[in-house]
PDB file of C-alpha atoms in Angstrom:
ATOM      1  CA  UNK A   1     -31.837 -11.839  27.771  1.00 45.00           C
ATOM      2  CA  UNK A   2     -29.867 -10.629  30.956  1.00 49.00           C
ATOM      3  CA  UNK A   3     -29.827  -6.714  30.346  1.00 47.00           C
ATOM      4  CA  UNK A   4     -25.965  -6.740  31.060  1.00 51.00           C
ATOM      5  CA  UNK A   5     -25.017  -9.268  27.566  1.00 51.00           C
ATOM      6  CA  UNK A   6     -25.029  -7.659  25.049  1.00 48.00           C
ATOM      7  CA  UNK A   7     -27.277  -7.395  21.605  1.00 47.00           C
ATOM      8  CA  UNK A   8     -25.393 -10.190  19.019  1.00 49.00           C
ATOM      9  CA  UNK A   9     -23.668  -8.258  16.324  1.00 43.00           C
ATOM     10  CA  UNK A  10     -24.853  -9.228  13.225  1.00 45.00           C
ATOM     11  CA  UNK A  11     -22.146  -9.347  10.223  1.00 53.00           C
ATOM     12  CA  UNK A  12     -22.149 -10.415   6.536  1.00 53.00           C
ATOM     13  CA  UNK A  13     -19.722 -13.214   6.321  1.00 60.00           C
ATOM     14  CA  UNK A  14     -17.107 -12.916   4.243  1.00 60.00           C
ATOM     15  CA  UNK A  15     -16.262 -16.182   1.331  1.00 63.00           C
ATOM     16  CA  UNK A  16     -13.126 -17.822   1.922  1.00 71.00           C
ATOM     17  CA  UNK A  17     -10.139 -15.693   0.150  1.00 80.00           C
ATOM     18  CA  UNK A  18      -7.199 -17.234  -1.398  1.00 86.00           C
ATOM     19  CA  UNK A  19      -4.003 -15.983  -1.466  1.00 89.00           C
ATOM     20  CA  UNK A  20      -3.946 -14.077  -4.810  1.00 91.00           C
ATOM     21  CA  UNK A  21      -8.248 -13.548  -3.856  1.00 93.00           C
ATOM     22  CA  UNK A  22      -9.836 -10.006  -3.446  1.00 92.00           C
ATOM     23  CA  UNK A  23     -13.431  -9.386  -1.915  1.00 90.00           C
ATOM     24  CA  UNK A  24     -15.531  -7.324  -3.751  1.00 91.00           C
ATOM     25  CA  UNK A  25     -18.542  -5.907  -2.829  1.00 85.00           C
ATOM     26  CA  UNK A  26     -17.966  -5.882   1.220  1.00 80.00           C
ATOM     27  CA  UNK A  27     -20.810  -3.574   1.213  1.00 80.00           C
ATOM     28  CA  UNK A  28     -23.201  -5.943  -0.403  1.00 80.00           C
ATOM     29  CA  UNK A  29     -25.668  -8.949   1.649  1.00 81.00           C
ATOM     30  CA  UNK A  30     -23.108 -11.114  -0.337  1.00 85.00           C
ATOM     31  CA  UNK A  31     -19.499 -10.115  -1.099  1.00 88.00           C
ATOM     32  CA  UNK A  32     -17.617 -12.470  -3.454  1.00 90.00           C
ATOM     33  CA  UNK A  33     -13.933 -12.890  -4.349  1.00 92.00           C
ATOM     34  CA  UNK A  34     -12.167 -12.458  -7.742  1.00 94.00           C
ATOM     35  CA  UNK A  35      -8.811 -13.039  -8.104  1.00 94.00           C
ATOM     36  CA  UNK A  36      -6.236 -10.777  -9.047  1.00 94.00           C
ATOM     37  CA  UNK A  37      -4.190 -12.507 -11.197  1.00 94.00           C
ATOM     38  CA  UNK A  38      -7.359 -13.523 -13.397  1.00 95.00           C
ATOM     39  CA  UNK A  39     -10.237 -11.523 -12.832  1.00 96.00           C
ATOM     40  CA  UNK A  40     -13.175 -12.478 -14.592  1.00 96.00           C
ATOM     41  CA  UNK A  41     -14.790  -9.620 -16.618  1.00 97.00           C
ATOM     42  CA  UNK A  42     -17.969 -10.700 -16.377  1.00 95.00           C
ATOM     43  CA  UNK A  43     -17.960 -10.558 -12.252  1.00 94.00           C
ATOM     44  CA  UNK A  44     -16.996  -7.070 -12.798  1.00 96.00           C
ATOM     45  CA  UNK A  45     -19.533  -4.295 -12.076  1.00 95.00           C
ATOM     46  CA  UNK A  46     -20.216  -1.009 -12.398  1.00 96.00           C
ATOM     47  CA  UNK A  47     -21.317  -0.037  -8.744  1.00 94.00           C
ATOM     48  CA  UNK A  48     -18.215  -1.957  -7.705  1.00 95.00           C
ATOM     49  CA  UNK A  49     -15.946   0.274  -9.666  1.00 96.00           C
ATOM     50  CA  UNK A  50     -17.932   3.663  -8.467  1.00 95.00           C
ATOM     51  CA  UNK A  51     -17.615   2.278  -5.279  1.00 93.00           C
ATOM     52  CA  UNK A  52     -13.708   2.017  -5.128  1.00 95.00           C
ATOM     53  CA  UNK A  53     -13.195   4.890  -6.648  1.00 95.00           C
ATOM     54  CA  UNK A  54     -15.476   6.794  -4.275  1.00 93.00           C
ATOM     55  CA  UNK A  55     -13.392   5.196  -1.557  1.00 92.00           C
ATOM     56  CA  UNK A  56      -9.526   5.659  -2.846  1.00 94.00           C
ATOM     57  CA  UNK A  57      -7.966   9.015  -2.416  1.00 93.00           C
ATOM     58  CA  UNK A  58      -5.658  10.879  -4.375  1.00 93.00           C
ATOM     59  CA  UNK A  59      -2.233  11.984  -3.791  1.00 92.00           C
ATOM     60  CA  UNK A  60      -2.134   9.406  -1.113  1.00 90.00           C
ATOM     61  CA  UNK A  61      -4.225  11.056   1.057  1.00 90.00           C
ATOM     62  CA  UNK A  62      -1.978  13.820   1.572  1.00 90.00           C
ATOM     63  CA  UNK A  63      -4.069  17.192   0.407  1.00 87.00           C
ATOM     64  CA  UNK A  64      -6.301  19.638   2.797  1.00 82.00           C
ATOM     65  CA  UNK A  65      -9.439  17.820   2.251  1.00 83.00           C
ATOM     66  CA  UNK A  66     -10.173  14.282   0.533  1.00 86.00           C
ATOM     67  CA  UNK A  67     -10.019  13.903  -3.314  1.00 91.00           C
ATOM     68  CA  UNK A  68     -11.201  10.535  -4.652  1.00 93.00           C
ATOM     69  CA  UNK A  69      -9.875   8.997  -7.878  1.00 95.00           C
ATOM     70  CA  UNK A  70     -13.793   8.711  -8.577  1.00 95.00           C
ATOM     71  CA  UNK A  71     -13.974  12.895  -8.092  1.00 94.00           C
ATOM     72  CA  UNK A  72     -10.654  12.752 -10.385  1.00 95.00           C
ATOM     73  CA  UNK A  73     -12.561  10.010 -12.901  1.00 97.00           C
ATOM     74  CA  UNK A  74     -15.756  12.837 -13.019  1.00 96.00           C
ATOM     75  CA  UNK A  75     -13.331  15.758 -13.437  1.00 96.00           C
ATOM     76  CA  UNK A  76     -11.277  13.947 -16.466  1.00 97.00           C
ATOM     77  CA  UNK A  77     -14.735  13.471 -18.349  1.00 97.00           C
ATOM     78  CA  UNK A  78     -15.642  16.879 -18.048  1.00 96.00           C
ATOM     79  CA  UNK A  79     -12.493  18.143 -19.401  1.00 97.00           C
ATOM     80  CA  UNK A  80     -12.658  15.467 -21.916  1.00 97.00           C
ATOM     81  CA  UNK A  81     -16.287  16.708 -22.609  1.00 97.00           C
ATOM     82  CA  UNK A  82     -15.093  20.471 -22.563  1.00 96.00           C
ATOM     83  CA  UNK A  83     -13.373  19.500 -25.056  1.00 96.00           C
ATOM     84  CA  UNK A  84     -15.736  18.048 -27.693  1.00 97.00           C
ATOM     85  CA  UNK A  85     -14.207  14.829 -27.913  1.00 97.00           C
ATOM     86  CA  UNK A  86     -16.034  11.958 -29.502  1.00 97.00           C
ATOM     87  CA  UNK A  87     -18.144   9.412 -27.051  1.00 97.00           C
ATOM     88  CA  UNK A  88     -15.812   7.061 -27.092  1.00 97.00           C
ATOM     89  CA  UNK A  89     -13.250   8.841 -25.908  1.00 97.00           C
ATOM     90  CA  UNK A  90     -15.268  10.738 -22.853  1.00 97.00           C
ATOM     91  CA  UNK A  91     -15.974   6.893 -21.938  1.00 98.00           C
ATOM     92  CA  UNK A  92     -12.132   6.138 -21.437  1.00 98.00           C
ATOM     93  CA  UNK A  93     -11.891   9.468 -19.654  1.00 98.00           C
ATOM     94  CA  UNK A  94     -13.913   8.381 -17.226  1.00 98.00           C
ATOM     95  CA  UNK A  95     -13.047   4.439 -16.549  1.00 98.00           C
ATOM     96  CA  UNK A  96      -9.211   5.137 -17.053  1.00 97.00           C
ATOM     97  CA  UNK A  97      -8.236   4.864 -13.543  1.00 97.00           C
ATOM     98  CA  UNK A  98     -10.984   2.095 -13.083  1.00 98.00           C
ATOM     99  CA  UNK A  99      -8.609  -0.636 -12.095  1.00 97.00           C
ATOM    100  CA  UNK A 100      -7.618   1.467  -8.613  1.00 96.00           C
ATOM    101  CA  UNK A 101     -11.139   0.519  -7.913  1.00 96.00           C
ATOM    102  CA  UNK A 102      -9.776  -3.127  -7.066  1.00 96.00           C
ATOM    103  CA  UNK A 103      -5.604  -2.383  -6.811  1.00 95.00           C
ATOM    104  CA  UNK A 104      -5.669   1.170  -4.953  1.00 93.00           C
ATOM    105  CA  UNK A 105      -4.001   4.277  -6.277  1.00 93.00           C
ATOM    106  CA  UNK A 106      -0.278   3.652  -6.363  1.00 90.00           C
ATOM    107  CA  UNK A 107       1.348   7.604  -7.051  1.00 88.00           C
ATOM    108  CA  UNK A 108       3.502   7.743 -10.061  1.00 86.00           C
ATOM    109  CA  UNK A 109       6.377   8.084  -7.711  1.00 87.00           C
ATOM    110  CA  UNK A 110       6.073   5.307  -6.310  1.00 87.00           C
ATOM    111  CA  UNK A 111       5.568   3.407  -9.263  1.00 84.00           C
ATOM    112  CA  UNK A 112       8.826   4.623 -10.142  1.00 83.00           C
ATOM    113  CA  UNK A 113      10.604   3.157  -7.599  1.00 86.00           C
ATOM    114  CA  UNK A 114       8.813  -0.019  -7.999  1.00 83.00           C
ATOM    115  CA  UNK A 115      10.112   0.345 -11.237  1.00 81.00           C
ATOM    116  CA  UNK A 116      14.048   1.039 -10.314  1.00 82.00           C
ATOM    117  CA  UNK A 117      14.097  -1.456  -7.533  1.00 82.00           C
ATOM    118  CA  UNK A 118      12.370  -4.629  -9.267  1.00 78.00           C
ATOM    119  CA  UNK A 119      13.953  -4.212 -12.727  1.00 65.00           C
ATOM    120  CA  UNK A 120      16.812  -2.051 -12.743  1.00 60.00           C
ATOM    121  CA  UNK A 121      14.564   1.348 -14.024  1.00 60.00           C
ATOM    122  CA  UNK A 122      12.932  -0.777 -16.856  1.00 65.00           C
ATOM    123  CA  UNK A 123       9.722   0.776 -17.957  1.00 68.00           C
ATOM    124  CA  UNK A 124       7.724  -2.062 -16.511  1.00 72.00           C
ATOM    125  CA  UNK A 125       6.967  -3.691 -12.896  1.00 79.00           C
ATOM    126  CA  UNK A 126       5.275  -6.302 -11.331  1.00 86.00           C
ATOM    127  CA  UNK A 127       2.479  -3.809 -10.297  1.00 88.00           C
ATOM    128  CA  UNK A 128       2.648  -2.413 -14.032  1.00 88.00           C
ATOM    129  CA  UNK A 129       1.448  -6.021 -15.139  1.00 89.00           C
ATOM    130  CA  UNK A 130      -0.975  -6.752 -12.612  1.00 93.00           C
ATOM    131  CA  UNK A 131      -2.696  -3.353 -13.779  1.00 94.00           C
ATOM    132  CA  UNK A 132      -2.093  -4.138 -17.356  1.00 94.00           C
ATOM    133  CA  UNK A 133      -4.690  -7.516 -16.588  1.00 95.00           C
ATOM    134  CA  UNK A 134      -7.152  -5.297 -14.940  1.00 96.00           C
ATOM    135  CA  UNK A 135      -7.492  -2.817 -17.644  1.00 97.00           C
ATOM    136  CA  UNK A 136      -7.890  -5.762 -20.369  1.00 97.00           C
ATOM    137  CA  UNK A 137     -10.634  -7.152 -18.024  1.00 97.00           C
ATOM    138  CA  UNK A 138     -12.633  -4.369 -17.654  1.00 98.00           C
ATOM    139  CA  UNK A 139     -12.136  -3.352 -21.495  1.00 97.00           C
ATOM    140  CA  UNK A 140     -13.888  -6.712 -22.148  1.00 97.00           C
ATOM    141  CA  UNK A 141     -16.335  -6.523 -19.717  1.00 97.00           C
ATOM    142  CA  UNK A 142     -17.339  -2.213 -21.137  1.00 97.00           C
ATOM    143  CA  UNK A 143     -16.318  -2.451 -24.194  1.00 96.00           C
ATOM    144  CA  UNK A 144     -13.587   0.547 -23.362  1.00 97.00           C
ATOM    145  CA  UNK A 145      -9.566   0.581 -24.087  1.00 96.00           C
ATOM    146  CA  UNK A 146      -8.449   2.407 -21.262  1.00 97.00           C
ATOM    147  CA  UNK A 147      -5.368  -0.673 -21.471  1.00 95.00           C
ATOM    148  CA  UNK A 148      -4.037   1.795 -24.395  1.00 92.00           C
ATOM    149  CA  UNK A 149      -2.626   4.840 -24.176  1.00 85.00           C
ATOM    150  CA  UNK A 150      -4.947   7.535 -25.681  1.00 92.00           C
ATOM    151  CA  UNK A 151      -3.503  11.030 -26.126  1.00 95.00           C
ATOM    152  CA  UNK A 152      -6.551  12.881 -25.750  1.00 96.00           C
ATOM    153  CA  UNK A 153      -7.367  10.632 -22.382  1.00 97.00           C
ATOM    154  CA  UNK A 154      -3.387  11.524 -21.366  1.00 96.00           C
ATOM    155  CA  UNK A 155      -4.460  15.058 -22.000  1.00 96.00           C
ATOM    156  CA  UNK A 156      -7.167  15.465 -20.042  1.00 97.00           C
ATOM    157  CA  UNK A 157      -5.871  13.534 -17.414  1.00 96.00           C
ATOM    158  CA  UNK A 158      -2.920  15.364 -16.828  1.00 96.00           C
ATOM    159  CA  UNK A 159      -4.708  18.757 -16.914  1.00 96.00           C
ATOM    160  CA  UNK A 160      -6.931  17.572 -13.819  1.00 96.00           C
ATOM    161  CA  UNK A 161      -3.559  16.373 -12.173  1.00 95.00           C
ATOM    162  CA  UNK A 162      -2.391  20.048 -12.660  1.00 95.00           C
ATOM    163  CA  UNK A 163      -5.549  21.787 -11.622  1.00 95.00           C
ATOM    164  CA  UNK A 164      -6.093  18.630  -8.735  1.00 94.00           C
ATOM    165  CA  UNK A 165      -2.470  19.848  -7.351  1.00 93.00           C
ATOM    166  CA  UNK A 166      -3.096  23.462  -7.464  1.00 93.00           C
ATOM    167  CA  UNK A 167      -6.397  23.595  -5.787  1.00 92.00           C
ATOM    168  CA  UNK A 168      -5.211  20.957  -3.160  1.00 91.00           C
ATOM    169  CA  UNK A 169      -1.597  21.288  -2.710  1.00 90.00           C
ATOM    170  CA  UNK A 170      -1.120  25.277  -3.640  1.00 90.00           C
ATOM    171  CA  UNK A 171       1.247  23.857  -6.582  1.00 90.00           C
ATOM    172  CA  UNK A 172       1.512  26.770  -9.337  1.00 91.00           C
ATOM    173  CA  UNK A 173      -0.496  27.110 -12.287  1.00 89.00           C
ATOM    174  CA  UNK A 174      -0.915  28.640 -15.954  1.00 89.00           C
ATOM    175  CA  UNK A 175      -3.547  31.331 -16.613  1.00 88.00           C
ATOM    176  CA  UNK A 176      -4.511  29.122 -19.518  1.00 86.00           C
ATOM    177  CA  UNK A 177      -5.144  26.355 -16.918  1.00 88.00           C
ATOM    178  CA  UNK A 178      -6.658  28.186 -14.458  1.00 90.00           C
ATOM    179  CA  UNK A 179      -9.985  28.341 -16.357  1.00 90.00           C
ATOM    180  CA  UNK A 180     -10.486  25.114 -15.323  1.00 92.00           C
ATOM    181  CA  UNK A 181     -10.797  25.712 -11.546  1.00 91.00           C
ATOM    182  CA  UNK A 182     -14.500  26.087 -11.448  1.00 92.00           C
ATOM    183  CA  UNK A 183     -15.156  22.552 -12.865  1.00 91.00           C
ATOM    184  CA  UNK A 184     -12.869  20.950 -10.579  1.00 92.00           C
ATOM    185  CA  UNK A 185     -14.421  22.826  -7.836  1.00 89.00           C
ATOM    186  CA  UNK A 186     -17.923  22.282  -8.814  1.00 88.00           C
ATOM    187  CA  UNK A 187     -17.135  18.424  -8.986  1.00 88.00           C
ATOM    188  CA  UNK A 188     -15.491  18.413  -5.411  1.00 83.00           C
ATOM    189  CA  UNK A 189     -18.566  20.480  -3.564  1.00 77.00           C
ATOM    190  CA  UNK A 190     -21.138  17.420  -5.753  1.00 71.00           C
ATOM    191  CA  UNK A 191     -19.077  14.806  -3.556  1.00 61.00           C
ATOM    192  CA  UNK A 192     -21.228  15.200  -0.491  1.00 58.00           C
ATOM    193  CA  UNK A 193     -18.330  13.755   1.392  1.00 55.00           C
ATOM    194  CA  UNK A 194     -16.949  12.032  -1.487  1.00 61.00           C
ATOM    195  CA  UNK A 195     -19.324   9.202  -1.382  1.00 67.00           C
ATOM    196  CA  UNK A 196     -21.789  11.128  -3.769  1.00 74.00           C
ATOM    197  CA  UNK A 197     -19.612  10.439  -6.109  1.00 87.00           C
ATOM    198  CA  UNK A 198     -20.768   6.852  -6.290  1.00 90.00           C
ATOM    199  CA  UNK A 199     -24.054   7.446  -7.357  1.00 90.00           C
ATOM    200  CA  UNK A 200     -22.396  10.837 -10.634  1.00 91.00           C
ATOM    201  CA  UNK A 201     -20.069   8.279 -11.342  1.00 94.00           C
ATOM    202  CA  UNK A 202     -22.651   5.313 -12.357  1.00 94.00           C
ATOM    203  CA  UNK A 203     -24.899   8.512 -13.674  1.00 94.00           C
ATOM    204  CA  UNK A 204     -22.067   9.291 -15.961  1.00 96.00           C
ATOM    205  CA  UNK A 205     -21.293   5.568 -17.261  1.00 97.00           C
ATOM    206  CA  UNK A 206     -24.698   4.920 -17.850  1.00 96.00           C
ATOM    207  CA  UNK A 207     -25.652   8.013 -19.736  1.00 96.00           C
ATOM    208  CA  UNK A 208     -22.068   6.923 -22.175  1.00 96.00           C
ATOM    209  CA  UNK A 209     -24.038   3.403 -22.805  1.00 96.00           C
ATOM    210  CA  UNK A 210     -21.544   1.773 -20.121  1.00 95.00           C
ATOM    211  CA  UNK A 211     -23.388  -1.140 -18.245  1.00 87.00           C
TER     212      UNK A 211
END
């Protein structure tokens, strides 16, 4: 070989996407594509989900240092755990944001809009829906029901949001809430990054019989 070409890059080809067609697994030898609109449950894996997760930030990015929806996932099953509640619940604690694995976190805000602009401020948009299909997916495919609204999930997700936006964004908090600053801070120094939390997230499923 003449020392000035250089070395052939070696890829992993991508399948042909359709329009409405997402690749999954781009880390794998061999991605595949799903489609959004009718995602099969059973092509739906674990490691993919950890993986998204691990790779999606929170707040859109916006904070001092990265926070993944994976780290935020983690955080809402310990809470959830704190707690006491029941198995069942923990596991919908921890896949509730699962779908932003495959559709990215889209802030409340700007659901809102989405919300205001498409429909005239109905409670529903087209980004609701397409969410709405990827939470019944991947309650068939786990056996979860993070496509309902759970009170105790709501609860222990919105307590991470407040702690989350105090220890990132300096936003004001109770004393009562403040006792949960530790955990979230213990979960953010185990992400090694953030990518470690791919491997506590799958920990975490598997240990709640999710596989």
């Amino acid at each position: 070989m003449n020392p000035e070409t250089p070395p052939p890059v070696t890829t992993t080809l991508l399948p042909r996407v359709g329009p409405t067609e997402l690749v999954i697994g781009g880390w794998r030898e061999a991605p595949f594509t799903i489609d959004l609109l009718a995602p099969d449950p059973q092509r739906i894996e674990l490691v993919d989900i950890a993986y998204g997760l691990a790779h999606t930030l929170r707040f859109g990015g916006q904070t001092e240092m990265p926070w993944t929806v994976a780290g935020h996932s983690l955080f809402a099953l310990a809470l959830a755990q704190h707690y006491g509640f029941d198995e069942a619940t923990q596991r919908n604690a921890l896949m509730h944001d699962a779908a932003e694995a495959f559709l990215g976190d889209m802030m409340s805000p700007v659901k809102r809009a989405l919300r205001e602009l498409e429909l005239s401020n109905m409670p529903t948009s087209s980004f609701d829906r397409l969410e709405a299909i990827w939470c019944e997916a991947i309650d068939q495919r786990f056996g979860t029901s993070i496509a309902t609204t759970h009170e105790l999930v709501k609860r222990c997700d919105e307590i991470a949001f407040q702690i989350e936006d105090h220890a990132l964004r300096g936003a004001p908090i109770s004393v009562a809430r403040s006792i949960f600053v530790p955990i979230f801070r213990r979960i953010l120094g185990a992400g090694e990054g953030h990518l470690g939390h791919v491997d506590t997230f799958v920990a975490a499923a598997l240990k709640l019989g999710l596989v």
